[in-house]
Amino acid sequence: MKTEPFIAELDRAHAGRRRALGAAAAVLAAWTAIVAVYWDTVVGMAHIWTRSETFAHGWIVLPLALWVAWRSREDVTWGAARPWWAGFALVALAGLAWLAGTLAAALAVQQLAVVLMLQGAAIGILDPTVARQLAFPIALLLFAAPIGEFLVPTLIDRTADFTVAALRATGIPVYREGAFFIIPSGAWSVVEGCSGIRYIV
């Protein structure tokens, strides 16, 4: 009789593992379908990760999110799977955003929309409690979207403003034209690498 509580606890643990594996398989299947449907957009993101040092971290975002989720598996309450309509609503809205981005030829919007679809699919498939407990790795997926390049021209201007102001404050004469400026020691310019976009990302 003393072994019954132990057996019951073991059964609950096995049931939890089965539910976890089932949920993981369903999420991966949904992600595979999304990637297949929006393959061109995903390939476009991969090209940006490859060519841009600013967004090279995109290659490790998904493995990192999966690793964090796997590491947290013992702390997750794997209840009976209850699809969550809010997640599927996010998928639908992201699909509309992708369509709008396609019509407007806004690649960044399309790429962000695909990432939001992946997040929405995970939220929709998982139990609401599980989705909340895995909120961090799900949110981490946002960093896969290579967005922020539109900020570069503004950041270059602000960096040039600050540099010129600092030079003038120290009494160094400076002539500025856009992102280019000339001081007695030579000509200088603020380039993308100096804009601060990497720090923001």
mmCIF file with all atom_site columns, C-alpha atoms in Angstrom:
data_model
loop_
_atom_site.group_PDB
_atom_site.id
_atom_site.type_symbol
_atom_site.label_atom_id
_atom_site.label_alt_id
_atom_site.label_comp_id
_atom_site.label_asym_id
_atom_site.label_entity_id
_atom_site.label_seq_id
_atom_site.pdbx_PDB_ins_code
_atom_site.Cartn_x
_atom_site.Cartn_y
_atom_site.Cartn_z
_atom_site.occupancy
_atom_site.B_iso_or_equiv
_atom_site.pdbx_formal_charge
_atom_site.auth_seq_id
_atom_site.auth_comp_id
_atom_site.auth_asym_id
_atom_site.auth_atom_id
_atom_site.pdbx_PDB_model_num
ATOM 1   C CA . MET A 1 1   ? 0.000  0.000  0.000   1.00 0.00 ? 1   MET A CA 1
ATOM 2   C CA . LYS A 1 2   ? 2.907  2.338  0.682   1.00 0.00 ? 2   LYS A CA 1
ATOM 3   C CA . THR A 1 3   ? 3.992  2.168  -2.930  1.00 0.00 ? 3   THR A CA 1
ATOM 4   C CA . GLU A 1 4   ? 0.694  3.540  -4.251  1.00 0.00 ? 4   GLU A CA 1
ATOM 5   C CA . PRO A 1 5   ? 1.517  7.266  -3.699  1.00 0.00 ? 5   PRO A CA 1
ATOM 6   C CA . PHE A 1 6   ? 4.872  6.735  -5.393  1.00 0.00 ? 6   PHE A CA 1
ATOM 7   C CA . ILE A 1 7   ? 3.244  4.995  -8.368  1.00 0.00 ? 7   ILE A CA 1
ATOM 8   C CA . ALA A 1 8   ? 0.623  7.737  -8.626  1.00 0.00 ? 8   ALA A CA 1
ATOM 9   C CA . GLU A 1 9   ? 3.345  10.402 -8.597  1.00 0.00 ? 9   GLU A CA 1
ATOM 10  C CA . LEU A 1 10  ? 5.264  8.471  -11.260 1.00 0.00 ? 10  LEU A CA 1
ATOM 11  C CA . ASP A 1 11  ? 2.126  8.257  -13.413 1.00 0.00 ? 11  ASP A CA 1
ATOM 12  C CA . ARG A 1 12  ? 1.603  12.009 -13.105 1.00 0.00 ? 12  ARG A CA 1
ATOM 13  C CA . ALA A 1 13  ? 5.224  12.634 -14.109 1.00 0.00 ? 13  ALA A CA 1
ATOM 14  C CA . HIS A 1 14  ? 4.870  10.371 -17.162 1.00 0.00 ? 14  HIS A CA 1
ATOM 15  C CA . ALA A 1 15  ? 1.588  12.043 -18.102 1.00 0.00 ? 15  ALA A CA 1
ATOM 16  C CA . GLY A 1 16  ? 3.249  15.463 -17.815 1.00 0.00 ? 16  GLY A CA 1
ATOM 17  C CA . ARG A 1 17  ? 6.106  14.357 -20.069 1.00 0.00 ? 17  ARG A CA 1
ATOM 18  C CA . ARG A 1 18  ? 3.671  12.995 -22.639 1.00 0.00 ? 18  ARG A CA 1
ATOM 19  C CA . ARG A 1 19  ? 1.734  16.262 -22.650 1.00 0.00 ? 19  ARG A CA 1
ATOM 20  C CA . ALA A 1 20  ? 4.988  18.243 -22.932 1.00 0.00 ? 20  ALA A CA 1
ATOM 21  C CA . LEU A 1 21  ? 6.173  16.155 -25.884 1.00 0.00 ? 21  LEU A CA 1
ATOM 22  C CA . GLY A 1 22  ? 2.756  16.409 -27.542 1.00 0.00 ? 22  GLY A CA 1
ATOM 23  C CA . ALA A 1 23  ? 2.695  20.188 -27.128 1.00 0.00 ? 23  ALA A CA 1
ATOM 24  C CA . ALA A 1 24  ? 6.264  20.510 -28.416 1.00 0.00 ? 24  ALA A CA 1
ATOM 25  C CA . ALA A 1 25  ? 5.460  18.357 -31.460 1.00 0.00 ? 25  ALA A CA 1
ATOM 26  C CA . ALA A 1 26  ? 2.340  20.427 -32.213 1.00 0.00 ? 26  ALA A CA 1
ATOM 27  C CA . VAL A 1 27  ? 4.245  23.720 -31.934 1.00 0.00 ? 27  VAL A CA 1
ATOM 28  C CA . LEU A 1 28  ? 7.077  22.457 -34.156 1.00 0.00 ? 28  LEU A CA 1
ATOM 29  C CA . ALA A 1 29  ? 4.555  21.203 -36.717 1.00 0.00 ? 29  ALA A CA 1
ATOM 30  C CA . ALA A 1 30  ? 2.827  24.603 -36.776 1.00 0.00 ? 30  ALA A CA 1
ATOM 31  C CA . TRP A 1 31  ? 6.179  26.380 -37.095 1.00 0.00 ? 31  TRP A CA 1
ATOM 32  C CA . THR A 1 32  ? 7.173  24.091 -39.966 1.00 0.00 ? 32  THR A CA 1
ATOM 33  C CA . ALA A 1 33  ? 3.934  24.935 -41.770 1.00 0.00 ? 33  ALA A CA 1
ATOM 34  C CA . ILE A 1 34  ? 4.438  28.690 -41.244 1.00 0.00 ? 34  ILE A CA 1
ATOM 35  C CA . VAL A 1 35  ? 8.036  28.536 -42.467 1.00 0.00 ? 35  VAL A CA 1
ATOM 36  C CA . ALA A 1 36  ? 6.946  26.521 -45.525 1.00 0.00 ? 36  ALA A CA 1
ATOM 37  C CA . VAL A 1 37  ? 4.167  28.963 -46.429 1.00 0.00 ? 37  VAL A CA 1
ATOM 38  C CA . TYR A 1 38  ? 6.326  32.062 -45.908 1.00 0.00 ? 38  TYR A CA 1
ATOM 39  C CA . TRP A 1 39  ? 9.564  30.496 -47.121 1.00 0.00 ? 39  TRP A CA 1
ATOM 40  C CA . ASP A 1 40  ? 10.678 33.466 -49.220 1.00 0.00 ? 40  ASP A CA 1
ATOM 41  C CA . THR A 1 41  ? 10.360 35.821 -46.251 1.00 0.00 ? 41  THR A CA 1
ATOM 42  C CA . VAL A 1 42  ? 12.275 33.439 -43.986 1.00 0.00 ? 42  VAL A CA 1
ATOM 43  C CA . VAL A 1 43  ? 15.044 33.090 -46.593 1.00 0.00 ? 43  VAL A CA 1
ATOM 44  C CA . GLY A 1 44  ? 15.173 36.887 -46.815 1.00 0.00 ? 44  GLY A CA 1
ATOM 45  C CA . MET A 1 45  ? 15.715 37.062 -43.052 1.00 0.00 ? 45  MET A CA 1
ATOM 46  C CA . ALA A 1 46  ? 18.476 34.464 -43.278 1.00 0.00 ? 46  ALA A CA 1
ATOM 47  C CA . HIS A 1 47  ? 20.227 36.500 -45.988 1.00 0.00 ? 47  HIS A CA 1
ATOM 48  C CA . ILE A 1 48  ? 20.169 39.565 -43.727 1.00 0.00 ? 48  ILE A CA 1
ATOM 49  C CA . TRP A 1 49  ? 21.553 37.538 -40.799 1.00 0.00 ? 49  TRP A CA 1
ATOM 50  C CA . THR A 1 50  ? 24.373 36.376 -43.069 1.00 0.00 ? 50  THR A CA 1
ATOM 51  C CA . ARG A 1 51  ? 25.360 39.691 -44.658 1.00 0.00 ? 51  ARG A CA 1
ATOM 52  C CA . SER A 1 52  ? 24.773 42.079 -41.739 1.00 0.00 ? 52  SER A CA 1
ATOM 53  C CA . GLU A 1 53  ? 26.961 42.080 -38.647 1.00 0.00 ? 53  GLU A CA 1
ATOM 54  C CA . THR A 1 54  ? 24.204 44.005 -36.883 1.00 0.00 ? 54  THR A CA 1
ATOM 55  C CA . PHE A 1 55  ? 21.728 41.134 -37.222 1.00 0.00 ? 55  PHE A CA 1
ATOM 56  C CA . ALA A 1 56  ? 24.103 38.142 -37.258 1.00 0.00 ? 56  ALA A CA 1
ATOM 57  C CA . HIS A 1 57  ? 22.657 37.129 -33.873 1.00 0.00 ? 57  HIS A CA 1
ATOM 58  C CA . GLY A 1 58  ? 19.486 36.068 -35.721 1.00 0.00 ? 58  GLY A CA 1
ATOM 59  C CA . TRP A 1 59  ? 21.064 32.667 -36.390 1.00 0.00 ? 59  TRP A CA 1
ATOM 60  C CA . ILE A 1 60  ? 21.165 31.795 -32.690 1.00 0.00 ? 60  ILE A CA 1
ATOM 61  C CA . VAL A 1 61  ? 17.794 33.203 -31.607 1.00 0.00 ? 61  VAL A CA 1
ATOM 62  C CA . LEU A 1 62  ? 15.683 30.099 -32.332 1.00 0.00 ? 62  LEU A CA 1
ATOM 63  C CA . PRO A 1 63  ? 18.195 27.596 -30.876 1.00 0.00 ? 63  PRO A CA 1
ATOM 64  C CA . LEU A 1 64  ? 18.567 29.831 -27.816 1.00 0.00 ? 64  LEU A CA 1
ATOM 65  C CA . ALA A 1 65  ? 14.791 30.142 -27.333 1.00 0.00 ? 65  ALA A CA 1
ATOM 66  C CA . LEU A 1 66  ? 14.368 26.372 -27.662 1.00 0.00 ? 66  LEU A CA 1
ATOM 67  C CA . TRP A 1 67  ? 17.200 25.761 -25.202 1.00 0.00 ? 67  TRP A CA 1
ATOM 68  C CA . VAL A 1 68  ? 15.692 28.152 -22.630 1.00 0.00 ? 68  VAL A CA 1
ATOM 69  C CA . ALA A 1 69  ? 12.293 26.466 -23.032 1.00 0.00 ? 69  ALA A CA 1
ATOM 70  C CA . TRP A 1 70  ? 13.866 23.003 -22.659 1.00 0.00 ? 70  TRP A CA 1
ATOM 71  C CA . ARG A 1 71  ? 15.786 24.094 -19.575 1.00 0.00 ? 71  ARG A CA 1
ATOM 72  C CA . SER A 1 72  ? 12.534 25.357 -18.022 1.00 0.00 ? 72  SER A CA 1
ATOM 73  C CA . ARG A 1 73  ? 10.552 22.190 -18.791 1.00 0.00 ? 73  ARG A CA 1
ATOM 74  C CA . GLU A 1 74  ? 10.603 20.875 -15.205 1.00 0.00 ? 74  GLU A CA 1
ATOM 75  C CA . ASP A 1 75  ? 9.162  24.147 -13.880 1.00 0.00 ? 75  ASP A CA 1
ATOM 76  C CA . VAL A 1 76  ? 6.253  24.223 -16.329 1.00 0.00 ? 76  VAL A CA 1
ATOM 77  C CA . THR A 1 77  ? 2.791  23.059 -15.287 1.00 0.00 ? 77  THR A CA 1
ATOM 78  C CA . TRP A 1 78  ? 1.860  20.757 -18.155 1.00 0.00 ? 78  TRP A CA 1
ATOM 79  C CA . GLY A 1 79  ? -1.898 20.649 -17.782 1.00 0.00 ? 79  GLY A CA 1
ATOM 80  C CA . ALA A 1 80  ? -4.372 19.368 -20.330 1.00 0.00 ? 80  ALA A CA 1
ATOM 81  C CA . ALA A 1 81  ? -3.788 21.152 -23.623 1.00 0.00 ? 81  ALA A CA 1
ATOM 82  C CA . ARG A 1 82  ? -6.320 23.933 -24.105 1.00 0.00 ? 82  ARG A CA 1
ATOM 83  C CA . PRO A 1 83  ? -5.812 25.902 -27.317 1.00 0.00 ? 83  PRO A CA 1
ATOM 84  C CA . TRP A 1 84  ? -5.841 29.626 -26.621 1.00 0.00 ? 84  TRP A CA 1
ATOM 85  C CA . TRP A 1 85  ? -7.779 31.809 -29.058 1.00 0.00 ? 85  TRP A CA 1
ATOM 86  C CA . ALA A 1 86  ? -5.589 34.864 -28.307 1.00 0.00 ? 86  ALA A CA 1
ATOM 87  C CA . GLY A 1 87  ? -2.603 33.142 -29.893 1.00 0.00 ? 87  GLY A CA 1
ATOM 88  C CA . PHE A 1 88  ? -4.490 32.245 -33.048 1.00 0.00 ? 88  PHE A CA 1
ATOM 89  C CA . ALA A 1 89  ? -5.835 35.801 -33.220 1.00 0.00 ? 89  ALA A CA 1
ATOM 90  C CA . LEU A 1 90  ? -2.210 36.996 -33.176 1.00 0.00 ? 90  LEU A CA 1
ATOM 91  C CA . VAL A 1 91  ? -1.425 34.615 -36.054 1.00 0.00 ? 91  VAL A CA 1
ATOM 92  C CA . ALA A 1 92  ? -4.349 36.013 -38.064 1.00 0.00 ? 92  ALA A CA 1
ATOM 93  C CA . LEU A 1 93  ? -3.402 39.647 -37.381 1.00 0.00 ? 93  LEU A CA 1
ATOM 94  C CA . ALA A 1 94  ? 0.231  38.931 -38.222 1.00 0.00 ? 94  ALA A CA 1
ATOM 95  C CA . GLY A 1 95  ? -0.929 37.325 -41.475 1.00 0.00 ? 95  GLY A CA 1
ATOM 96  C CA . LEU A 1 96  ? -2.799 40.509 -42.367 1.00 0.00 ? 96  LEU A CA 1
ATOM 97  C CA . ALA A 1 97  ? 0.293  42.544 -41.450 1.00 0.00 ? 97  ALA A CA 1
ATOM 98  C CA . TRP A 1 98  ? 2.390  40.323 -43.716 1.00 0.00 ? 98  TRP A CA 1
ATOM 99  C CA . LEU A 1 99  ? -0.065 40.901 -46.565 1.00 0.00 ? 99  LEU A CA 1
ATOM 100 C CA . ALA A 1 100 ? 0.040  44.663 -45.985 1.00 0.00 ? 100 ALA A CA 1
ATOM 101 C CA . GLY A 1 101 ? 3.836  44.545 -45.912 1.00 0.00 ? 101 GLY A CA 1
ATOM 102 C CA . THR A 1 102 ? 3.850  42.614 -49.182 1.00 0.00 ? 102 THR A CA 1
ATOM 103 C CA . LEU A 1 103 ? 1.542  45.111 -50.877 1.00 0.00 ? 103 LEU A CA 1
ATOM 104 C CA . ALA A 1 104 ? 3.654  48.008 -49.600 1.00 0.00 ? 104 ALA A CA 1
ATOM 105 C CA . ALA A 1 105 ? 6.938  46.205 -50.411 1.00 0.00 ? 105 ALA A CA 1
ATOM 106 C CA . ALA A 1 106 ? 7.954  46.647 -46.754 1.00 0.00 ? 106 ALA A CA 1
ATOM 107 C CA . LEU A 1 107 ? 10.304 43.742 -46.125 1.00 0.00 ? 107 LEU A CA 1
ATOM 108 C CA . ALA A 1 108 ? 10.771 44.560 -42.431 1.00 0.00 ? 108 ALA A CA 1
ATOM 109 C CA . VAL A 1 109 ? 7.000  44.366 -41.867 1.00 0.00 ? 109 VAL A CA 1
ATOM 110 C CA . GLN A 1 110 ? 6.818  40.986 -43.605 1.00 0.00 ? 110 GLN A CA 1
ATOM 111 C CA . GLN A 1 111 ? 9.684  39.589 -41.538 1.00 0.00 ? 111 GLN A CA 1
ATOM 112 C CA . LEU A 1 112 ? 8.314  40.855 -38.240 1.00 0.00 ? 112 LEU A CA 1
ATOM 113 C CA . ALA A 1 113 ? 4.901  39.442 -39.164 1.00 0.00 ? 113 ALA A CA 1
ATOM 114 C CA . VAL A 1 114 ? 6.358  35.952 -39.717 1.00 0.00 ? 114 VAL A CA 1
ATOM 115 C CA . VAL A 1 115 ? 8.069  36.049 -36.317 1.00 0.00 ? 115 VAL A CA 1
ATOM 116 C CA . LEU A 1 116 ? 4.790  37.157 -34.714 1.00 0.00 ? 116 LEU A CA 1
ATOM 117 C CA . MET A 1 117 ? 3.047  34.222 -36.425 1.00 0.00 ? 117 MET A CA 1
ATOM 118 C CA . LEU A 1 118 ? 5.547  31.816 -34.864 1.00 0.00 ? 118 LEU A CA 1
ATOM 119 C CA . GLN A 1 119 ? 4.942  33.371 -31.466 1.00 0.00 ? 119 GLN A CA 1
ATOM 120 C CA . GLY A 1 120 ? 1.165  33.351 -31.933 1.00 0.00 ? 120 GLY A CA 1
ATOM 121 C CA . ALA A 1 121 ? 1.182  29.694 -32.981 1.00 0.00 ? 121 ALA A CA 1
ATOM 122 C CA . ALA A 1 122 ? 3.119  28.746 -29.836 1.00 0.00 ? 122 ALA A CA 1
ATOM 123 C CA . ILE A 1 123 ? 0.780  30.779 -27.625 1.00 0.00 ? 123 ILE A CA 1
ATOM 124 C CA . GLY A 1 124 ? -2.315 29.385 -29.325 1.00 0.00 ? 124 GLY A CA 1
ATOM 125 C CA . ILE A 1 125 ? -1.282 25.738 -29.107 1.00 0.00 ? 125 ILE A CA 1
ATOM 126 C CA . LEU A 1 126 ? 0.033  25.781 -25.559 1.00 0.00 ? 126 LEU A CA 1
ATOM 127 C CA . ASP A 1 127 ? -2.172 25.957 -22.511 1.00 0.00 ? 127 ASP A CA 1
ATOM 128 C CA . PRO A 1 128 ? -2.503 29.615 -21.383 1.00 0.00 ? 128 PRO A CA 1
ATOM 129 C CA . THR A 1 129 ? -0.702 28.753 -18.150 1.00 0.00 ? 129 THR A CA 1
ATOM 130 C CA . VAL A 1 130 ? 2.135  27.071 -20.058 1.00 0.00 ? 130 VAL A CA 1
ATOM 131 C CA . ALA A 1 131 ? 2.364  30.010 -22.470 1.00 0.00 ? 131 ALA A CA 1
ATOM 132 C CA . ARG A 1 132 ? 2.750  32.403 -19.536 1.00 0.00 ? 132 ARG A CA 1
ATOM 133 C CA . GLN A 1 133 ? 5.413  30.204 -17.951 1.00 0.00 ? 133 GLN A CA 1
ATOM 134 C CA . LEU A 1 134 ? 7.310  30.080 -21.255 1.00 0.00 ? 134 LEU A CA 1
ATOM 135 C CA . ALA A 1 135 ? 6.772  33.780 -21.978 1.00 0.00 ? 135 ALA A CA 1
ATOM 136 C CA . PHE A 1 136 ? 10.512 34.566 -21.956 1.00 0.00 ? 136 PHE A CA 1
ATOM 137 C CA . PRO A 1 137 ? 11.646 32.083 -24.643 1.00 0.00 ? 137 PRO A CA 1
ATOM 138 C CA . ILE A 1 138 ? 8.570  32.948 -26.733 1.00 0.00 ? 138 ILE A CA 1
ATOM 139 C CA . ALA A 1 139 ? 9.321  36.679 -26.445 1.00 0.00 ? 139 ALA A CA 1
ATOM 140 C CA . LEU A 1 140 ? 12.973 35.987 -27.283 1.00 0.00 ? 140 LEU A CA 1
ATOM 141 C CA . LEU A 1 141 ? 11.912 35.054 -30.816 1.00 0.00 ? 141 LEU A CA 1
ATOM 142 C CA . LEU A 1 142 ? 11.306 38.749 -31.547 1.00 0.00 ? 142 LEU A CA 1
ATOM 143 C CA . PHE A 1 143 ? 15.067 39.221 -31.822 1.00 0.00 ? 143 PHE A CA 1
ATOM 144 C CA . ALA A 1 144 ? 15.048 37.013 -34.940 1.00 0.00 ? 144 ALA A CA 1
ATOM 145 C CA . ALA A 1 145 ? 13.320 39.794 -36.882 1.00 0.00 ? 145 ALA A CA 1
ATOM 146 C CA . PRO A 1 146 ? 16.053 41.938 -38.489 1.00 0.00 ? 146 PRO A CA 1
ATOM 147 C CA . ILE A 1 147 ? 14.294 45.233 -37.915 1.00 0.00 ? 147 ILE A CA 1
ATOM 148 C CA . GLY A 1 148 ? 15.836 48.551 -37.017 1.00 0.00 ? 148 GLY A CA 1
ATOM 149 C CA . GLU A 1 149 ? 17.799 49.432 -40.151 1.00 0.00 ? 149 GLU A CA 1
ATOM 150 C CA . PHE A 1 150 ? 15.283 52.197 -40.866 1.00 0.00 ? 150 PHE A CA 1
ATOM 151 C CA . LEU A 1 151 ? 16.656 53.944 -37.763 1.00 0.00 ? 151 LEU A CA 1
ATOM 152 C CA . VAL A 1 152 ? 20.205 54.121 -39.142 1.00 0.00 ? 152 VAL A CA 1
ATOM 153 C CA . PRO A 1 153 ? 19.915 57.464 -41.040 1.00 0.00 ? 153 PRO A CA 1
ATOM 154 C CA . THR A 1 154 ? 18.341 59.161 -38.010 1.00 0.00 ? 154 THR A CA 1
ATOM 155 C CA . LEU A 1 155 ? 20.945 57.688 -35.666 1.00 0.00 ? 155 LEU A CA 1
ATOM 156 C CA . ILE A 1 156 ? 23.750 58.826 -37.986 1.00 0.00 ? 156 ILE A CA 1
ATOM 157 C CA . ASP A 1 157 ? 22.350 62.374 -37.908 1.00 0.00 ? 157 ASP A CA 1
ATOM 158 C CA . ARG A 1 158 ? 22.055 62.352 -34.103 1.00 0.00 ? 158 ARG A CA 1
ATOM 159 C CA . THR A 1 159 ? 25.601 60.999 -33.739 1.00 0.00 ? 159 THR A CA 1
ATOM 160 C CA . ALA A 1 160 ? 26.914 63.701 -36.088 1.00 0.00 ? 160 ALA A CA 1
ATOM 161 C CA . ASP A 1 161 ? 24.979 66.358 -34.117 1.00 0.00 ? 161 ASP A CA 1
ATOM 162 C CA . PHE A 1 162 ? 26.570 65.204 -30.874 1.00 0.00 ? 162 PHE A CA 1
ATOM 163 C CA . THR A 1 163 ? 30.074 64.956 -32.361 1.00 0.00 ? 163 THR A CA 1
ATOM 164 C CA . VAL A 1 164 ? 29.952 68.412 -33.902 1.00 0.00 ? 164 VAL A CA 1
ATOM 165 C CA . ALA A 1 165 ? 28.536 69.931 -30.700 1.00 0.00 ? 165 ALA A CA 1
ATOM 166 C CA . ALA A 1 166 ? 31.285 68.278 -28.643 1.00 0.00 ? 166 ALA A CA 1
ATOM 167 C CA . LEU A 1 167 ? 34.000 69.539 -31.007 1.00 0.00 ? 167 LEU A CA 1
ATOM 168 C CA . ARG A 1 168 ? 32.644 73.080 -30.912 1.00 0.00 ? 168 ARG A CA 1
ATOM 169 C CA . ALA A 1 169 ? 32.380 72.933 -27.116 1.00 0.00 ? 169 ALA A CA 1
ATOM 170 C CA . THR A 1 170 ? 36.109 72.235 -26.953 1.00 0.00 ? 170 THR A CA 1
ATOM 171 C CA . GLY A 1 171 ? 36.881 75.127 -29.271 1.00 0.00 ? 171 GLY A CA 1
ATOM 172 C CA . ILE A 1 172 ? 37.796 73.068 -32.334 1.00 0.00 ? 172 ILE A CA 1
ATOM 173 C CA . PRO A 1 173 ? 36.495 74.697 -35.546 1.00 0.00 ? 173 PRO A CA 1
ATOM 174 C CA . VAL A 1 174 ? 34.325 72.341 -37.565 1.00 0.00 ? 174 VAL A CA 1
ATOM 175 C CA . TYR A 1 175 ? 32.485 72.509 -40.862 1.00 0.00 ? 175 TYR A CA 1
ATOM 176 C CA . ARG A 1 176 ? 29.639 70.029 -41.280 1.00 0.00 ? 176 ARG A CA 1
ATOM 177 C CA . GLU A 1 177 ? 27.712 68.833 -44.302 1.00 0.00 ? 177 GLU A CA 1
ATOM 178 C CA . GLY A 1 178 ? 25.266 66.038 -43.491 1.00 0.00 ? 178 GLY A CA 1
ATOM 179 C CA . ALA A 1 179 ? 27.159 63.170 -41.873 1.00 0.00 ? 179 ALA A CA 1
ATOM 180 C CA . PHE A 1 180 ? 30.497 64.585 -43.078 1.00 0.00 ? 180 PHE A CA 1
ATOM 181 C CA . PHE A 1 181 ? 32.512 67.178 -41.184 1.00 0.00 ? 181 PHE A CA 1
ATOM 182 C CA . ILE A 1 182 ? 35.915 68.762 -41.518 1.00 0.00 ? 182 ILE A CA 1
ATOM 183 C CA . ILE A 1 183 ? 38.239 69.812 -38.721 1.00 0.00 ? 183 ILE A CA 1
ATOM 184 C CA . PRO A 1 184 ? 41.821 71.131 -38.965 1.00 0.00 ? 184 PRO A CA 1
ATOM 185 C CA . SER A 1 185 ? 43.247 67.617 -38.635 1.00 0.00 ? 185 SER A CA 1
ATOM 186 C CA . GLY A 1 186 ? 41.207 66.169 -41.539 1.00 0.00 ? 186 GLY A CA 1
ATOM 187 C CA . ALA A 1 187 ? 37.845 65.097 -42.912 1.00 0.00 ? 187 ALA A CA 1
ATOM 188 C CA . TRP A 1 188 ? 35.592 62.673 -41.042 1.00 0.00 ? 188 TRP A CA 1
ATOM 189 C CA . SER A 1 189 ? 32.197 61.084 -41.429 1.00 0.00 ? 189 SER A CA 1
ATOM 190 C CA . VAL A 1 190 ? 29.724 59.115 -39.328 1.00 0.00 ? 190 VAL A CA 1
ATOM 191 C CA . VAL A 1 191 ? 29.139 55.703 -40.890 1.00 0.00 ? 191 VAL A CA 1
ATOM 192 C CA . GLU A 1 192 ? 26.574 52.995 -40.102 1.00 0.00 ? 192 GLU A CA 1
ATOM 193 C CA . GLY A 1 193 ? 28.921 51.239 -37.693 1.00 0.00 ? 193 GLY A CA 1
ATOM 194 C CA . CYS A 1 194 ? 29.101 54.439 -35.610 1.00 0.00 ? 194 CYS A CA 1
ATOM 195 C CA . SER A 1 195 ? 25.358 55.107 -35.619 1.00 0.00 ? 195 SER A CA 1
ATOM 196 C CA . GLY A 1 196 ? 24.651 53.080 -32.461 1.00 0.00 ? 196 GLY A CA 1
ATOM 197 C CA . ILE A 1 197 ? 22.207 50.700 -34.152 1.00 0.00 ? 197 ILE A CA 1
ATOM 198 C CA . ARG A 1 198 ? 24.066 47.638 -32.819 1.00 0.00 ? 198 ARG A CA 1
ATOM 199 C CA . TYR A 1 199 ? 23.786 48.893 -29.262 1.00 0.00 ? 199 TYR A CA 1
ATOM 200 C CA . ILE A 1 200 ? 20.036 49.422 -29.674 1.00 0.00 ? 200 ILE A CA 1
ATOM 201 C CA . VAL A 1 201 ? 19.530 45.981 -31.230 1.00 0.00 ? 201 VAL A CA 1
#
